[in-house]
Coordinates of C-alpha atoms in Angstrom, one line a residue:
M1 CA -51.2 -49.1 52.1
I2 CA -53.5 -51.5 53.8
V3 CA -52.9 -49.7 57.1
R4 CA -53.8 -46.4 55.4
F5 CA -56.9 -47.9 53.9
C6 CA -58.0 -49.0 57.4
L7 CA -57.3 -45.5 58.7
Y8 CA -59.4 -44.0 55.9
S9 CA -62.3 -46.2 57.1
V10 CA -61.9 -44.9 60.6
L11 CA -61.7 -41.2 59.6
K12 CA -64.6 -41.5 57.2
N13 CA -66.8 -42.8 60.0
L14 CA -65.8 -40.4 62.8
R15 CA -69.0 -38.4 62.3
F16 CA -69.6 -37.6 66.0
S17 CA -72.6 -35.4 65.0
D18 CA -74.5 -38.0 63.1
P19 CA -76.3 -39.7 66.0
F20 CA -77.6 -36.3 67.2
L21 CA -78.3 -34.3 64.0
A22 CA -82.1 -34.7 64.0
I23 CA -82.2 -34.3 67.8
Y24 CA -80.2 -31.1 67.4
L25 CA -82.6 -29.7 64.9
I26 CA -85.6 -30.7 67.0
E27 CA -84.1 -28.8 70.0
L28 CA -83.6 -25.8 67.7
G29 CA -87.3 -25.8 67.1
F30 CA -87.5 -27.2 63.6
S31 CA -90.6 -29.2 62.6
Y32 CA -90.5 -32.7 61.3
A33 CA -91.4 -31.4 57.9
E34 CA -88.4 -29.0 58.0
I35 CA -86.1 -31.7 59.2
G36 CA -87.3 -34.0 56.5
G37 CA -86.8 -31.3 53.9
L38 CA -83.2 -30.6 55.1
L39 CA -82.2 -34.3 55.1
G40 CA -84.0 -34.9 51.8
F41 CA -82.2 -32.0 50.2
E42 CA -78.8 -33.5 51.3
K43 CA -79.8 -36.8 49.8
L44 CA -81.1 -35.1 46.6
V45 CA -77.7 -33.3 46.1
T46 CA -75.9 -36.6 46.6
A47 CA -78.1 -38.4 44.1
L48 CA -77.8 -35.7 41.4
L49 CA -74.0 -35.6 41.6
E50 CA -73.4 -39.3 42.0
I51 CA -72.7 -40.1 38.4
P52 CA -70.9 -36.9 37.5
S53 CA -68.6 -37.3 40.5
G54 CA -67.8 -40.8 39.4
Y55 CA -66.9 -39.6 35.9
M56 CA -64.7 -36.9 37.5
A57 CA -63.0 -39.5 39.7
D58 CA -62.2 -41.7 36.7
H59 CA -61.0 -38.9 34.5
W60 CA -59.5 -36.3 36.9
G61 CA -58.2 -38.6 39.6
R62 CA -59.8 -40.6 42.5
R63 CA -57.3 -39.4 45.0
R64 CA -58.1 -35.7 44.2
I65 CA -61.9 -36.3 44.3
L66 CA -61.7 -38.0 47.7
A67 CA -59.7 -35.1 49.0
I68 CA -62.4 -32.7 47.8
S69 CA -65.0 -35.0 49.4
F70 CA -63.4 -34.8 52.8
F71 CA -62.9 -31.0 52.4
S72 CA -66.6 -30.6 51.5
H73 CA -67.5 -32.6 54.6
A74 CA -65.3 -30.3 56.7
V75 CA -66.9 -27.2 55.3
G76 CA -70.4 -28.5 55.6
L77 CA -69.9 -29.6 59.2
S78 CA -68.3 -26.3 60.1
I79 CA -71.4 -24.4 58.8
L80 CA -73.6 -26.7 60.9
A81 CA -71.3 -26.1 63.9
L82 CA -71.8 -22.3 63.6
G83 CA -75.5 -22.8 63.9
A84 CA -76.7 -19.8 62.0
L85 CA -75.7 -16.2 61.3
S86 CA -77.9 -13.6 62.8
D87 CA -78.8 -12.1 59.4
V88 CA -79.4 -15.4 57.6
P89 CA -82.6 -17.5 58.3
A90 CA -81.6 -20.6 60.2
L91 CA -83.4 -22.9 57.7
L92 CA -81.4 -21.5 54.8
W93 CA -78.2 -21.8 56.8
F94 CA -78.7 -25.5 57.4
F95 CA -79.7 -26.1 53.8
L96 CA -76.3 -24.6 52.9
G97 CA -74.4 -26.8 55.3
L98 CA -76.2 -30.0 54.5
G99 CA -76.0 -29.2 50.8
I100 CA -72.2 -28.9 50.9
Y101 CA -72.1 -32.1 53.0
G102 CA -74.2 -33.8 50.3
V103 CA -71.6 -32.8 47.7
G104 CA -68.9 -34.5 49.8
E105 CA -71.0 -37.6 50.0
A106 CA -71.5 -37.7 46.2
F107 CA -67.7 -37.4 45.7
R108 CA -67.0 -40.1 48.2
T109 CA -69.2 -42.9 46.9
G110 CA -67.3 -45.7 45.1
S111 CA -64.0 -43.8 44.7
H112 CA -62.1 -45.3 47.6
K113 CA -63.2 -48.9 46.8
A114 CA -61.9 -48.4 43.3
I115 CA -58.6 -47.1 44.7
M116 CA -58.2 -50.2 46.9
L117 CA -59.0 -52.6 44.1
D118 CA -56.6 -50.8 41.8
Y119 CA -53.9 -51.0 44.4
L120 CA -54.4 -54.7 44.9
D121 CA -54.3 -55.3 41.1
V122 CA -51.1 -53.3 40.7
A123 CA -49.5 -55.1 43.6
G124 CA -50.5 -58.5 42.2
R125 CA -52.8 -59.1 45.2
G126 CA -56.1 -59.1 43.5
S127 CA -57.1 -62.5 45.1
E128 CA -57.0 -60.7 48.5
S129 CA -59.7 -58.2 47.6
T130 CA -62.5 -59.9 49.7
A131 CA -60.2 -60.1 52.7
V132 CA -59.1 -56.5 52.5
L133 CA -62.6 -55.1 51.9
S134 CA -63.8 -57.1 54.9
L135 CA -61.0 -55.8 57.0
T136 CA -61.7 -52.2 56.1
R137 CA -65.5 -52.7 56.7
T138 CA -64.7 -54.0 60.2
F139 CA -62.7 -50.8 60.9
S140 CA -65.6 -48.8 59.5
K141 CA -68.2 -50.3 61.7
G142 CA -65.9 -50.2 64.8
S143 CA -65.2 -46.5 64.3
S144 CA -68.9 -45.7 63.9
A145 CA -69.7 -47.5 67.1
L146 CA -66.8 -45.6 68.8
A147 CA -67.9 -42.3 67.5
G148 CA -71.4 -42.8 68.9
V149 CA -70.2 -43.5 72.4
V150 CA -67.6 -40.7 72.3
A151 CA -70.2 -38.2 71.0
G152 CA -72.6 -39.2 73.8
G153 CA -70.0 -38.7 76.4
L154 CA -68.8 -35.3 75.0
L155 CA -72.3 -34.0 74.8
Y156 CA -72.9 -35.0 78.4
L157 CA -69.6 -33.3 79.5
L158 CA -69.7 -30.2 77.4
N159 CA -73.5 -29.7 76.9
D160 CA -72.8 -28.3 73.5
Y161 CA -73.8 -29.8 70.1
S162 CA -71.3 -27.6 68.2
A163 CA -68.4 -29.5 69.7
L164 CA -69.6 -32.6 67.9
F165 CA -69.7 -30.8 64.5
W166 CA -66.3 -29.2 65.0
L167 CA -64.7 -32.5 66.0
S168 CA -66.2 -34.2 63.0
A169 CA -64.8 -31.5 60.8
V170 CA -61.4 -32.0 62.2
A171 CA -61.6 -35.7 61.5
A172 CA -62.6 -34.9 57.9
L173 CA -59.6 -32.6 57.5
F174 CA -57.3 -35.4 58.7
G175 CA -59.0 -37.6 56.1
C176 CA -58.3 -35.1 53.4
G177 CA -54.6 -35.1 54.3
L178 CA -54.6 -38.9 54.4
V179 CA -55.9 -39.5 50.9
L180 CA -53.5 -36.8 49.5
S181 CA -50.7 -39.0 51.0
Y182 CA -51.7 -41.9 48.8
P183 CA -49.3 -42.6 45.8
K184 CA -50.1 -40.6 42.7
Y185 CA -50.5 -43.8 40.6
L186 CA -53.7 -44.5 42.5
E187 CA -55.4 -41.5 40.8
G188 CA -56.6 -44.1 38.3
E189 CA -54.4 -43.5 35.3
T190 CA -52.7 -46.9 35.9
A191 CA -56.0 -48.8 35.3
R192 CA -56.6 -46.8 32.1
Q193 CA -53.1 -47.5 30.8
R194 CA -53.5 -51.3 31.2
K195 CA -54.6 -52.5 27.8
E196 CA -56.4 -55.8 27.6
P197 CA -55.9 -57.9 24.4
E198 CA -58.6 -57.3 21.8
K199 CA -61.4 -59.7 22.0
T200 CA -64.7 -60.3 20.4
I201 CA -67.6 -59.0 22.6
D202 CA -71.2 -59.9 22.3
P203 CA -73.0 -56.5 21.8
H204 CA -76.0 -57.9 23.6
E205 CA -74.0 -57.8 26.8
Y206 CA -74.0 -54.0 26.7
K207 CA -77.8 -53.6 26.0
L208 CA -79.0 -52.2 29.4
G209 CA -82.6 -52.2 28.3
A210 CA -82.6 -55.8 27.4
M211 CA -81.0 -56.7 30.7
L212 CA -83.6 -54.7 32.7
R213 CA -86.3 -56.6 30.9
N214 CA -84.8 -59.8 32.3
P215 CA -87.7 -61.3 34.4
K216 CA -85.2 -61.9 37.2
M217 CA -83.5 -58.5 37.1
W218 CA -86.0 -55.7 37.5
P219 CA -88.0 -57.3 40.3
L220 CA -84.7 -57.8 42.1
L221 CA -83.9 -54.1 41.7
V222 CA -87.3 -52.9 42.7
R223 CA -87.2 -55.0 45.9
S224 CA -83.7 -53.6 46.7
V225 CA -84.7 -50.0 46.1
V226 CA -87.8 -50.3 48.3
Y227 CA -86.0 -52.2 51.1
E228 CA -82.9 -50.1 51.4
S229 CA -84.8 -46.8 51.0
Q230 CA -87.4 -47.6 53.7
V231 CA -84.8 -48.7 56.2
E232 CA -82.8 -45.6 55.5
V233 CA -85.9 -43.4 56.0
L234 CA -86.5 -45.0 59.4
L235 CA -82.9 -44.5 60.5
K236 CA -82.8 -40.9 59.2
L237 CA -86.2 -39.5 60.2
F238 CA -87.6 -41.9 62.7
L239 CA -84.9 -43.1 65.1
Q240 CA -83.6 -39.9 66.6
P241 CA -87.0 -38.2 67.1
F242 CA -88.3 -41.5 68.6
L243 CA -85.4 -41.6 71.0
Y244 CA -85.8 -37.9 71.8
Q245 CA -89.5 -38.3 72.7
G246 CA -88.9 -41.4 74.9
L247 CA -85.9 -40.0 76.8
T248 CA -87.6 -36.7 77.4
A249 CA -90.8 -38.4 78.6
A250 CA -88.6 -40.5 81.0
G251 CA -87.0 -37.4 82.4
L252 CA -83.7 -38.0 80.7
P253 CA -83.1 -34.8 78.7
I254 CA -80.4 -34.8 76.0
G255 CA -79.5 -31.0 76.2
G256 CA -76.9 -29.1 74.4
V257 CA -78.7 -26.2 72.8
D258 CA -79.2 -24.1 75.9
A259 CA -76.0 -23.8 77.8
A260 CA -77.9 -23.1 81.0
A261 CA -80.0 -26.2 80.6
K262 CA -79.6 -29.2 82.8
R263 CA -76.8 -31.6 81.7
G264 CA -78.4 -34.2 79.4
T265 CA -77.9 -37.7 80.8
G266 CA -80.0 -38.9 77.8
S267 CA -77.0 -38.2 75.5
L268 CA -75.1 -41.1 77.1
L269 CA -78.0 -43.5 76.2
V270 CA -78.0 -42.2 72.6
G271 CA -74.3 -43.0 72.4
V272 CA -74.8 -46.5 73.9
N273 CA -77.7 -47.1 71.4
E274 CA -75.3 -46.3 68.5
L275 CA -72.8 -48.7 69.9
F276 CA -75.5 -51.4 70.1
R277 CA -76.8 -50.8 66.6
D278 CA -73.4 -50.7 64.9
S279 CA -72.2 -53.8 66.7
L280 CA -75.3 -55.7 65.5
G281 CA -74.6 -54.4 62.0
A282 CA -71.1 -55.8 62.1
V283 CA -72.4 -59.1 63.3
G284 CA -75.0 -59.2 60.5
A285 CA -72.4 -58.5 57.8
K286 CA -70.1 -61.1 59.2
N287 CA -72.8 -63.8 59.1
S288 CA -74.1 -63.1 55.5
A289 CA -72.1 -66.0 54.0
R290 CA -73.3 -68.4 56.8
A291 CA -76.9 -67.4 56.2
E292 CA -76.6 -68.0 52.5
R293 CA -75.2 -71.5 53.0
R294 CA -78.1 -72.5 55.2
F295 CA -80.6 -72.1 52.4
A296 CA -81.0 -73.6 48.9
D297 CA -80.7 -70.3 47.1
R298 CA -80.1 -66.6 47.8
R299 CA -83.6 -65.6 46.8
S300 CA -85.0 -67.7 49.7
V301 CA -82.7 -65.9 52.2
L302 CA -83.6 -62.5 50.7
R303 CA -87.3 -63.3 50.9
I304 CA -87.0 -64.3 54.6
I305 CA -85.0 -61.2 55.5
Y306 CA -87.6 -59.0 53.7
L307 CA -90.4 -60.6 55.6
L308 CA -88.7 -60.2 59.0
T309 CA -87.9 -56.6 58.2
T310 CA -91.5 -55.9 57.4
V311 CA -92.6 -57.4 60.7
A312 CA -89.9 -55.3 62.5
V313 CA -91.3 -52.1 60.8
A314 CA -94.8 -53.0 62.1
V315 CA -93.4 -53.4 65.6
L316 CA -91.7 -50.1 65.4
T317 CA -94.9 -48.4 64.3
L318 CA -96.8 -49.8 67.3
A319 CA -94.0 -48.7 69.7
A320 CA -94.2 -45.2 68.3
V321 CA -97.9 -44.8 69.0
D322 CA -97.0 -44.1 72.6
A323 CA -93.4 -43.1 72.8
S324 CA -94.0 -41.6 76.3
R325 CA -93.8 -45.2 77.7
F326 CA -90.2 -46.0 78.2
S327 CA -90.8 -49.7 78.0
L328 CA -92.1 -49.2 74.4
V329 CA -89.1 -47.1 73.6
L330 CA -86.8 -50.0 74.7
V331 CA -88.9 -52.3 72.5
G332 CA -88.5 -49.9 69.6
L333 CA -84.7 -49.5 70.0
A334 CA -84.3 -53.3 70.2
T335 CA -86.3 -53.5 67.0
V336 CA -84.1 -50.8 65.3
G337 CA -81.1 -52.9 66.3
A338 CA -82.7 -55.9 64.6
L339 CA -83.4 -53.8 61.5
T340 CA -79.7 -52.8 61.4
F341 CA -78.7 -56.5 61.7
L342 CA -81.0 -57.6 59.0
Q343 CA -79.9 -54.8 56.6
N344 CA -76.3 -55.7 57.0
L345 CA -77.0 -59.4 56.7
R346 CA -78.9 -58.8 53.5
R347 CA -76.7 -56.4 51.5
P348 CA -73.8 -58.8 50.7
I349 CA -76.3 -61.5 49.7
F350 CA -78.2 -59.1 47.4
V351 CA -75.0 -58.0 45.7
S352 CA -74.0 -61.6 45.1
E353 CA -77.4 -62.3 43.6
L354 CA -77.3 -59.2 41.4
N355 CA -73.8 -60.2 40.3
E356 CA -75.1 -63.6 39.1
V357 CA -78.1 -62.1 37.3
A358 CA -76.4 -59.1 35.6
N359 CA -74.3 -59.1 32.5
K360 CA -70.7 -58.6 33.6
P361 CA -70.0 -55.4 31.6
L362 CA -73.0 -53.7 33.1
R363 CA -72.7 -54.7 36.8
A364 CA -71.4 -51.3 37.9
T365 CA -74.1 -49.5 35.9
I366 CA -76.8 -51.6 37.5
L367 CA -75.4 -50.9 41.0
S368 CA -75.4 -47.2 40.2
I369 CA -79.0 -47.4 39.1
D370 CA -79.8 -49.1 42.4
S371 CA -78.0 -46.5 44.4
Q372 CA -79.4 -43.5 42.6
A373 CA -83.0 -44.8 42.7
R374 CA -82.7 -45.4 46.4
S375 CA -81.3 -41.9 47.0
F376 CA -84.1 -40.3 44.9
M377 CA -86.8 -42.3 46.7
V378 CA -85.4 -41.2 50.1
A379 CA -85.1 -37.6 49.1
A380 CA -88.7 -37.5 47.9
Q381 CA -90.1 -39.3 51.0
L382 CA -88.4 -37.4 53.8
P383 CA -90.2 -34.1 53.5
L384 CA -93.6 -35.8 52.9
L385 CA -93.2 -38.1 55.9
G386 CA -92.1 -35.1 58.0
L387 CA -95.4 -33.4 57.1
A388 CA -97.3 -36.5 58.1
A389 CA -95.4 -36.8 61.4
D390 CA -96.2 -33.1 62.2
H391 CA -99.9 -33.7 61.6
W392 CA -100.6 -37.2 62.9
G393 CA -97.5 -38.2 64.9
L394 CA -94.2 -40.0 64.4
W395 CA -96.0 -43.4 64.1
T396 CA -97.1 -42.4 60.6
V397 CA -93.5 -42.6 59.4
G398 CA -93.4 -46.3 60.4
A399 CA -96.9 -47.0 59.0
I400 CA -96.2 -45.5 55.6
T401 CA -92.8 -47.2 55.2
G402 CA -94.5 -50.5 56.3
V403 CA -97.1 -50.1 53.5
L404 CA -94.4 -49.4 50.9
M405 CA -92.6 -52.5 52.2
L406 CA -95.7 -54.5 51.5
V407 CA -95.9 -53.1 48.0
G408 CA -92.3 -54.2 47.4
A409 CA -93.2 -57.7 48.7
L410 CA -95.6 -58.0 45.7
F411 CA -92.5 -58.3 43.5
Y412 CA -91.6 -61.6 45.1
S413 CA -94.2 -63.1 42.9
R414 CA -92.0 -62.2 39.9
G415 CA -88.5 -63.2 39.3

């Protein structure tokens, strides 16, 4: 089963189209506001369905829900590969494709991790959970890096974006078949059938409102929501347009929309950039425990990471003021790599700190609140930031996220 879990991590991250989605939409003539609206809609669908999909996974079966997730991904990616039907407005067509893809994302979140933990418990290997989760995360990061490089090479050779979507859809269908090959006892019934001895439980442990009023809890959550949402906004709406502007200005077109266009050598650099970023992300995650040990407490580490990230956002904003200068583009890409490193360095430390502050019966609930709040914030921001980028330039995306990061920093005076 461990081999299949690793294979799942590979297939889940073989999204060859991801490094080029916003670039593809730009080359089709979409404005930043329209791109922000499309990506925000996908995130909104995921956020709205996150809790219902978790309920379905627990009561109908995690294996089935994951199969639906992969199938939804395949359908959504296929719609994006088709581009648009002649009698359907392109914007509506892409809303449909990304909406269905968002459904797949909602059905995916949390289910597979629950399956892995359930398997380890049933097999009497619960003590190996950290090692197994780390192993699958390594495969996940490695496959993301590989997908970026392969996608860049394919786009260079084929000069066709649709190939990236079709290939991603095929990988999703293989993922659907993989999870259906899992043993049926991993649907989740086993966990529900295991009855713990009756014990006296302090009702206060289940009072969510009381825990959120904990002076250490809600500032921690606010900082997390602000941090993760702003980094995601930069990676979703800033990075690809920034790359596109810089490469185009340097005479390195990406190509792929117009079959007669010059082959885009820039696509190779986009793929290399993905390899660079994901490799740094893996290094960051691997060094979380080491970073934690170097300081007296986790909050000190989180504070330093937050400060460094805010500085990185400021550097990105300055680089985007004149993306026609390739030297500034390189500075910006190096800074995005640093952001990816810091984000992956921070996340395990944050979860450990949250685990210490939260009441044990409500840990999953708190993590769900954190995830949904981030999703809603990203969904609300993307269209508005797209409008700002259309009117004043891409640098405004970095400037606004930087201001919001500073607002989040105010909560370090509490908790």
